[in-house]
Short mmCIF file of C-alpha atoms in Angstrom, two decimals:
data_model
loop_
_atom_site.label_atom_id
_atom_site.label_comp_id
_atom_site.label_asym_id
_atom_site.label_seq_id
_atom_site.Cartn_x
_atom_site.Cartn_y
_atom_site.Cartn_z
CA MET A 476 7.31 18.93 -42.34
CA SER A 477 4.19 18.03 -44.08
CA SER A 478 2.41 14.92 -46.01
CA GLN A 479 3.92 15.54 -48.94
CA GLU A 480 6.92 14.92 -47.11
CA ILE A 481 6.85 11.89 -46.33
CA PRO A 482 6.73 9.05 -48.50
CA GLU A 483 4.44 7.44 -49.00
CA GLU A 484 5.06 4.02 -47.64
CA ASN A 485 5.33 5.57 -44.62
CA LEU A 486 1.63 6.85 -44.42
CA PRO A 487 -1.86 5.29 -43.26
CA ALA A 488 -3.23 4.02 -46.91
CA GLU A 489 -6.72 7.17 -48.11
CA GLN A 490 -9.20 4.85 -48.52
CA ASP A 491 -12.20 5.96 -51.90
CA ALA A 492 -14.16 9.27 -51.39
CA HIS A 493 -17.11 7.52 -52.86
CA VAL A 494 -19.74 10.20 -51.70
CA ALA A 495 -23.71 9.21 -52.91
CA VAL A 496 -26.45 12.14 -52.92
CA ALA A 497 -29.47 12.33 -51.91
CA ASP A 498 -32.57 12.66 -54.20
CA GLU A 499 -35.81 10.88 -53.65
CA LYS A 500 -34.91 7.75 -55.35
CA ASN A 501 -32.42 7.00 -52.46
CA PRO A 502 -33.03 9.17 -50.11
CA PHE A 503 -30.87 7.23 -47.07
CA ALA A 504 -27.57 7.70 -50.32
CA ASP A 505 -24.36 6.60 -48.35
CA PRO A 506 -22.72 10.04 -47.51
CA GLY A 507 -18.97 8.37 -47.39
CA LEU A 508 -16.55 9.20 -44.32
CA PRO A 509 -15.22 12.94 -44.95
CA PRO A 510 -11.30 12.58 -46.03
CA HIS A 511 -8.57 11.41 -43.62
CA GLU A 512 -6.04 13.92 -41.87
CA HIS A 513 -3.20 12.72 -40.58
CA ARG A 514 -1.75 13.25 -37.21
CA ILE A 515 0.87 14.92 -35.78
CA GLN A 516 2.36 11.47 -35.00
CA ASP A 517 1.66 9.73 -38.68
CA ILE A 518 3.79 12.68 -40.35
CA ASP A 519 6.72 13.70 -37.55
CA GLU A 520 9.39 10.96 -36.38
CA ARG A 521 9.76 12.42 -33.09
CA ALA A 522 6.48 13.30 -32.39
CA ALA A 523 5.05 9.39 -32.55
CA ARG A 524 8.60 9.64 -29.93
CA ARG A 525 7.35 11.57 -28.19
CA SER A 526 3.49 9.43 -27.62
CA GLU A 527 5.64 6.15 -27.24
CA ARG A 528 8.08 7.40 -23.99
CA THR A 529 4.52 9.04 -23.20
CA VAL A 530 2.77 5.56 -23.51
CA ALA A 531 5.46 3.92 -22.08
CA LEU A 532 6.11 6.03 -18.27
CA LEU A 533 2.01 5.81 -18.06
CA PHE A 534 2.96 1.69 -18.15
CA THR A 535 5.81 2.07 -15.53
CA VAL A 536 4.31 4.33 -13.28
CA SER A 537 1.41 1.60 -12.67
CA MET A 538 3.50 -0.86 -12.48
CA LEU A 539 4.91 1.30 -9.52
CA ALA A 540 1.67 1.62 -7.91
CA THR A 541 1.85 -1.31 -7.92
CA VAL A 542 5.05 -2.49 -6.52
CA GLY A 543 3.75 0.53 -3.64
CA PHE A 544 -0.41 -1.63 -3.28
CA ILE A 545 1.43 -4.56 -1.91
CA ALA A 546 4.62 -2.36 -0.26
CA SER A 547 1.68 -0.44 1.07
CA TYR A 548 -0.48 -4.11 2.14
CA VAL A 549 2.65 -5.17 4.47
CA ALA A 550 3.85 -1.92 6.31
CA ILE A 551 0.95 0.00 7.53
CA PRO A 552 -1.50 -1.46 9.95
CA HIS A 553 -3.64 -1.60 10.10
CA ASP A 554 -5.29 0.76 12.18
CA LYS A 555 -2.91 3.39 11.42
CA SER A 556 -4.97 6.93 10.17
CA VAL A 557 -3.93 9.77 8.54
CA PHE A 558 -5.06 13.30 7.75
CA VAL A 559 -6.18 13.68 4.22
CA PHE A 560 -7.04 17.43 4.18
CA PRO A 561 -9.45 18.05 2.94
CA ILE A 562 -11.99 15.14 3.46
CA GLY A 563 -10.51 14.25 7.32
CA HIS A 564 -9.13 11.20 8.73
CA LEU A 565 -9.29 7.78 7.07
CA ASN A 566 -7.50 5.18 7.59
CA ALA A 567 -3.69 4.84 6.86
CA LEU A 568 -3.88 1.85 5.57
CA ASN A 569 -7.08 1.88 2.80
CA PHE A 570 -6.15 5.37 1.39
CA ALA A 571 -3.12 3.82 0.68
CA LEU A 572 -4.15 0.95 -1.14
CA GLY A 573 -7.61 2.55 -3.09
CA LEU A 574 -4.90 4.71 -4.54
CA THR A 575 -2.46 2.80 -5.83
CA LEU A 576 -3.89 0.56 -6.89
CA GLY A 577 -6.44 2.80 -8.36
CA THR A 578 -3.54 4.35 -9.83
CA ALA A 579 -2.34 1.17 -11.31
CA LEU A 580 -5.42 0.51 -13.13
CA PHE A 581 -5.91 4.27 -14.33
CA CYS A 582 -2.63 4.12 -16.40
CA ILE A 583 -2.69 1.09 -17.31
CA GLY A 584 -5.84 2.35 -18.75
CA ALA A 585 -4.82 5.79 -20.13
CA GLY A 586 -1.78 4.25 -21.43
CA ALA A 587 -3.63 2.62 -24.20
CA VAL A 588 -5.45 5.47 -24.70
CA HIS A 589 -3.07 7.48 -25.34
CA TRP A 590 -1.43 4.13 -27.27
CA ALA A 591 -4.63 3.57 -29.46
CA ARG A 592 -5.08 7.43 -30.64
CA THR A 593 -1.55 8.81 -31.45
CA LEU A 594 -0.05 4.87 -32.90
CA MET A 595 -2.01 2.96 -33.41
CA SER A 596 -3.91 3.98 -37.33
CA ASP A 597 -6.93 6.38 -36.82
CA VAL A 598 -7.57 5.34 -40.56
CA GLU A 599 -11.61 4.54 -40.17
CA VAL A 600 -12.43 1.54 -42.07
CA ALA A 601 -16.24 0.68 -43.71
CA ASP A 602 -17.58 -2.67 -44.70
CA ASP A 603 -20.98 -4.38 -44.96
CA ARG A 604 -22.62 -6.16 -43.27
CA HIS A 605 -22.49 -10.00 -43.23
CA ALA A 606 -23.58 -12.90 -42.04
CA ILE A 607 -23.18 -14.67 -38.57
CA ALA A 608 -22.10 -17.72 -40.28
CA ALA A 609 -18.19 -17.11 -42.03
CA GLU A 610 -17.36 -17.58 -45.43
CA PRO A 611 -13.83 -19.25 -45.76
CA GLU A 612 -12.74 -15.61 -47.68
CA VAL A 613 -13.90 -13.72 -44.77
CA LYS A 614 -11.93 -15.15 -42.28
CA ALA A 615 -9.51 -15.09 -44.46
CA LYS A 616 -10.08 -11.10 -44.73
CA VAL A 617 -10.65 -10.95 -40.71
CA MET A 618 -7.07 -12.72 -40.24
CA ALA A 619 -5.45 -10.34 -42.13
CA ASP A 620 -6.89 -6.76 -41.06
CA PHE A 621 -5.85 -8.82 -37.67
CA ARG A 622 -2.27 -9.35 -38.87
CA GLN A 623 -2.47 -5.35 -41.23
CA GLY A 624 -3.90 -4.07 -37.50
CA ALA A 625 -1.15 -5.59 -36.03
CA LYS A 626 1.16 -4.15 -37.88
CA GLU A 627 0.37 -0.81 -37.63
CA SER A 628 -0.42 -0.96 -34.03
CA ALA A 629 4.18 -0.93 -34.12
CA ILE A 630 3.82 -3.10 -30.53
CA GLY A 631 7.33 -4.79 -32.82
CA ARG A 632 8.90 -1.76 -33.22
CA ARG A 633 7.97 -0.05 -30.37
CA LYS A 634 9.42 -2.39 -27.74
CA LEU A 635 9.82 0.40 -24.96
CA ILE A 636 5.76 0.11 -25.03
CA ARG A 637 5.37 -2.97 -25.97
CA ASN A 638 7.81 -3.89 -22.71
CA THR A 639 6.89 -2.30 -20.02
CA MET A 640 2.71 -2.89 -21.49
CA LEU A 641 3.43 -6.59 -20.42
CA GLY A 642 5.22 -5.30 -17.29
CA ALA A 643 2.55 -3.13 -16.20
CA LEU A 644 -0.46 -6.36 -17.03
CA THR A 645 2.02 -8.67 -14.61
CA LEU A 646 2.22 -7.05 -12.42
CA VAL A 647 -1.42 -5.56 -11.22
CA PRO A 648 -2.98 -9.54 -10.85
CA LEU A 649 -0.64 -8.89 -7.94
CA SER A 650 -2.49 -6.11 -6.08
CA GLY A 651 -5.82 -8.94 -6.27
CA VAL A 652 -3.30 -12.16 -4.90
CA VAL A 653 -2.37 -10.00 -1.83
CA LEU A 654 -5.63 -9.01 -0.95
CA LEU A 655 -6.01 -12.94 -0.48
CA ARG A 656 -4.38 -13.07 2.46
CA ASP A 657 -7.76 -11.73 4.18
CA LEU A 658 -8.97 -14.17 3.67
CA GLY A 659 -7.88 -15.10 7.16
CA PRO A 660 -4.94 -15.52 9.10
CA LEU A 661 -3.50 -18.49 8.19
CA PRO A 662 -3.85 -20.97 11.00
CA GLY A 663 -1.21 -23.05 10.87
CA THR A 664 -0.61 -25.48 13.57
CA LYS A 665 -3.35 -24.16 15.54
CA LEU A 666 -5.58 -27.02 14.06
CA ARG A 667 -3.42 -29.82 15.18
CA HIS A 668 -2.19 -28.36 19.25
CA THR A 669 -5.77 -27.97 22.24
CA LEU A 670 -5.24 -26.28 25.54
CA TRP A 671 -4.25 -29.67 26.51
CA SER A 672 -1.14 -30.45 27.89
CA LYS A 673 0.65 -32.70 30.06
CA GLY A 674 -0.20 -32.29 34.19
CA LYS A 675 -3.33 -29.90 33.26
CA LEU A 676 -6.26 -31.09 35.51
CA LEU A 677 -9.94 -32.15 34.47
CA VAL A 678 -12.11 -29.30 35.68
CA ASN A 679 -16.49 -29.75 36.04
CA MET A 680 -18.42 -27.89 33.00
CA ASN A 681 -20.96 -27.52 35.93
CA THR A 682 -18.75 -27.17 38.85
CA ASN A 683 -16.05 -25.06 37.06
CA GLU A 684 -14.11 -27.56 40.02
CA PRO A 685 -11.78 -29.59 39.91
CA LEU A 686 -12.50 -33.48 38.91
CA ARG A 687 -11.39 -36.68 41.31
CA PRO A 688 -12.24 -40.28 40.05
CA SER A 689 -14.48 -41.03 42.95
CA ASP A 690 -17.11 -37.92 41.15
CA VAL A 691 -17.66 -40.33 38.12
CA ALA A 692 -19.92 -42.82 38.18
CA VAL A 693 -20.19 -46.09 36.14
CA GLY A 694 -22.55 -45.30 33.29
CA SER A 695 -22.54 -41.54 33.81
CA LEU A 696 -21.20 -39.03 31.12
CA THR A 697 -20.08 -35.53 32.38
CA PHE A 698 -18.09 -32.74 30.18
CA ALA A 699 -15.03 -30.70 31.43
CA LYS A 700 -11.96 -28.18 30.21
CA PRO A 701 -8.68 -28.00 30.92
CA GLU A 702 -8.09 -26.49 34.19
CA GLY A 703 -6.95 -22.32 33.52
CA LEU A 704 -9.95 -22.14 31.30
CA GLU A 705 -12.39 -19.34 32.39
CA GLU A 706 -15.64 -18.49 30.24
CA HIS A 707 -14.63 -14.82 30.46
CA ASP A 708 -11.95 -16.04 29.34
CA HIS A 709 -11.69 -13.24 25.03
CA ASP A 710 -10.62 -16.90 23.68
CA PHE A 711 -13.53 -19.07 25.93
CA GLN A 712 -15.16 -19.86 22.93
CA ASN A 713 -12.54 -20.65 20.43
CA GLU A 714 -10.23 -22.64 22.89
CA ILE A 715 -13.60 -24.22 23.84
CA ALA A 716 -13.68 -25.39 20.24
CA LYS A 717 -10.80 -27.63 20.11
CA ALA A 718 -10.87 -28.91 24.09
CA ALA A 719 -14.80 -29.65 24.94
CA LEU A 720 -14.03 -32.71 26.72
CA MET A 721 -16.67 -35.93 27.54
CA ILE A 722 -16.08 -37.86 30.40
CA VAL A 723 -17.38 -41.31 30.88
CA ARG A 724 -16.95 -44.12 33.30
CA LEU A 725 -17.10 -48.16 32.35
CA GLN A 726 -15.96 -51.18 33.45
CA PRO A 727 -12.21 -51.97 32.48
CA ASP A 728 -13.44 -55.47 31.74
CA ASP A 729 -16.24 -53.65 28.44
CA ILE A 730 -13.06 -52.24 27.18
CA LYS A 731 -12.61 -53.61 23.61
CA ASP A 732 -9.66 -51.57 22.87
CA LYS A 733 -5.78 -52.29 23.88
CA ARG A 734 -4.96 -48.30 23.62
CA GLU A 735 -8.22 -47.52 25.45
CA LEU A 736 -7.57 -49.27 28.63
CA GLU A 737 -4.03 -47.79 28.53
CA TRP A 738 -4.42 -44.18 28.05
CA SER A 739 -8.03 -44.86 31.37
CA HIS A 740 -8.49 -44.40 33.93
CA GLU A 741 -9.97 -47.35 36.33
CA GLY A 742 -12.54 -47.06 33.26
CA ILE A 743 -12.57 -43.55 33.15
CA VAL A 744 -12.17 -42.86 29.02
CA ALA A 745 -11.88 -39.19 28.28
CA TYR A 746 -12.55 -38.07 24.39
CA SER A 747 -13.35 -35.47 22.63
CA LYS A 748 -16.67 -34.50 22.75
CA ILE A 749 -16.92 -32.51 18.92
CA CYS A 750 -18.24 -33.70 16.17
CA THR A 751 -15.25 -35.79 13.94
CA HIS A 752 -18.84 -34.64 11.15
CA VAL A 753 -19.05 -30.96 11.09
CA GLY A 754 -17.71 -30.26 14.95
CA CYS A 755 -21.05 -30.56 16.22
CA PRO A 756 -20.93 -30.96 20.53
CA ILE A 757 -22.16 -34.32 21.33
CA SER A 758 -23.91 -34.90 23.85
CA LEU A 759 -26.28 -37.91 23.81
CA TYR A 760 -24.88 -40.84 25.50
CA GLU A 761 -26.74 -44.54 26.16
CA GLN A 762 -24.88 -46.32 29.04
CA GLN A 763 -26.61 -49.91 28.24
CA THR A 764 -24.44 -49.69 25.11
CA HIS A 765 -21.56 -47.22 25.27
CA HIS A 766 -22.46 -45.36 22.29
CA VAL A 767 -22.62 -41.02 22.08
CA LEU A 768 -25.25 -39.98 19.44
CA CYS A 769 -24.50 -35.83 17.84
CA PRO A 770 -27.92 -34.39 17.67
CA CYS A 771 -26.79 -33.53 14.75
CA HIS A 772 -27.18 -35.49 11.87
CA GLN A 773 -27.17 -38.71 13.60
CA SER A 774 -23.71 -39.83 13.39
CA THR A 775 -23.17 -42.75 16.50
CA PHE A 776 -19.51 -43.70 18.01
CA ASP A 777 -19.29 -47.02 20.79
CA LEU A 778 -17.05 -45.56 23.41
CA SER A 779 -15.80 -49.30 24.39
CA ASP A 780 -14.36 -49.90 21.08
CA GLY A 781 -11.89 -46.62 20.29
CA ALA A 782 -15.12 -44.00 20.44
CA ARG A 783 -14.76 -45.07 16.52
CA VAL A 784 -18.17 -44.15 13.95
CA ILE A 785 -20.33 -47.73 13.62
CA PHE A 786 -23.37 -45.38 11.65
CA GLY A 787 -23.76 -41.73 11.04
CA PRO A 788 -21.46 -39.34 8.34
CA ALA A 789 -18.57 -38.81 9.80
CA GLY A 790 -15.79 -39.88 8.93
CA HIS A 791 -12.85 -40.66 11.80
CA ALA A 792 -12.92 -41.80 15.18
CA LEU A 793 -13.67 -38.88 18.11
CA PRO A 794 -10.02 -38.32 19.33
CA GLN A 795 -8.93 -39.58 22.89
CA LEU A 796 -7.22 -37.87 25.46
CA ARG A 797 -5.08 -39.86 27.46
CA ILE A 798 -5.45 -39.08 31.36
CA GLY A 799 -4.69 -40.16 34.83
CA VAL A 800 -4.28 -38.95 38.44
CA ASN A 801 -1.41 -37.20 40.09
CA ASP A 802 -0.85 -37.36 43.90
CA GLU A 803 -3.07 -34.86 44.76
CA GLY A 804 -6.25 -37.28 43.48
CA TYR A 805 -7.17 -35.12 40.34
CA LEU A 806 -7.82 -36.80 37.39
CA GLU A 807 -5.17 -34.65 34.90
CA ALA A 808 -4.60 -35.00 31.34
CA LEU A 809 -1.18 -36.81 30.36
CA GLY A 810 -0.61 -34.40 27.31
CA ASP A 811 -2.61 -33.49 23.82
CA PHE A 812 -4.89 -35.17 21.65
CA ASP A 813 -2.39 -37.34 19.23
CA GLU A 814 -4.12 -35.84 16.42
CA PRO A 815 -6.55 -32.67 15.41
CA VAL A 816 -10.07 -32.87 16.32
CA GLY A 817 -13.15 -32.11 15.00
CA PRO A 818 -13.38 -32.46 11.27
CA ALA A 819 -11.06 -33.72 9.27
CA PHE A 820 -9.59 -31.14 7.41
CA TRP A 821 -7.12 -31.36 4.67
CA GLU A 822 -3.86 -32.14 6.41
CA ARG A 823 -5.08 -35.18 8.03
CA GLY A 824 -4.78 -37.00 4.02
#
């Protein structure tokens, strides 16, 4: 089929063949543009439909690759390996993620390029340079050219291309959303709970021995950990960061807060050692005022009044641990902290 057999309205408009000849007066004359040659897709609808199906296939493969990316992320263990010739052994998850994401992005790009080269208008258009500030006539021309370009792209008529392209562009961002999962494991309720529970003995951090009330003198500061937590445990640092305890013995008459007195034993009170500002360990105690000071930013808490904040940037009081004495005379916890320890986090609000 030749271009003479196609109605003129189906062919791209020919541009004016304006050719200037260079001479001594005008050595840089505009040579003009070569005559436009129609592509097979311009004159044969069957070829155009083949190109349309090719573009749609590429967009569809992109969608399938994106689904494969998400499925690989969920299904393949992170420590599984696979042999790929001739590279050798690779991490199966990384290989699958790279292959599927690369395929998804490549197919979108290849589909867009094939669409532009075979179905969109390829007529070269020359335009004069103009000032940066566009005149109303120029703006109108730009909008007219845009509408003409949209029409010539056949995005409205080639519904198969349009729908598959939209599907591919909609799905491929999910790859990035899924990768957000690698920012870290979901905390669940771990921030609300520690190793403390009913019956756990209070163990002295220095001697590694259970504490009796007689071991805690008035005015002294003692640090404790839960029974069963040892320094050689692989999760020791994570657990002690939540369960670290400071124990102070006050005269019962000096305790101002009613609940603090109820949760104490013979004036022995137990509070979280973790500052509620940014999580620094509190270690400075002033026995005359019953104040404890965080060395990082000087947040100060009154242990005789519910460990409320009296100075500094900390946002709330230190959590108190309810304690008692078991049948053998050792100090024990009567439960966990009633609120998350350490800095405030979003659930607190």
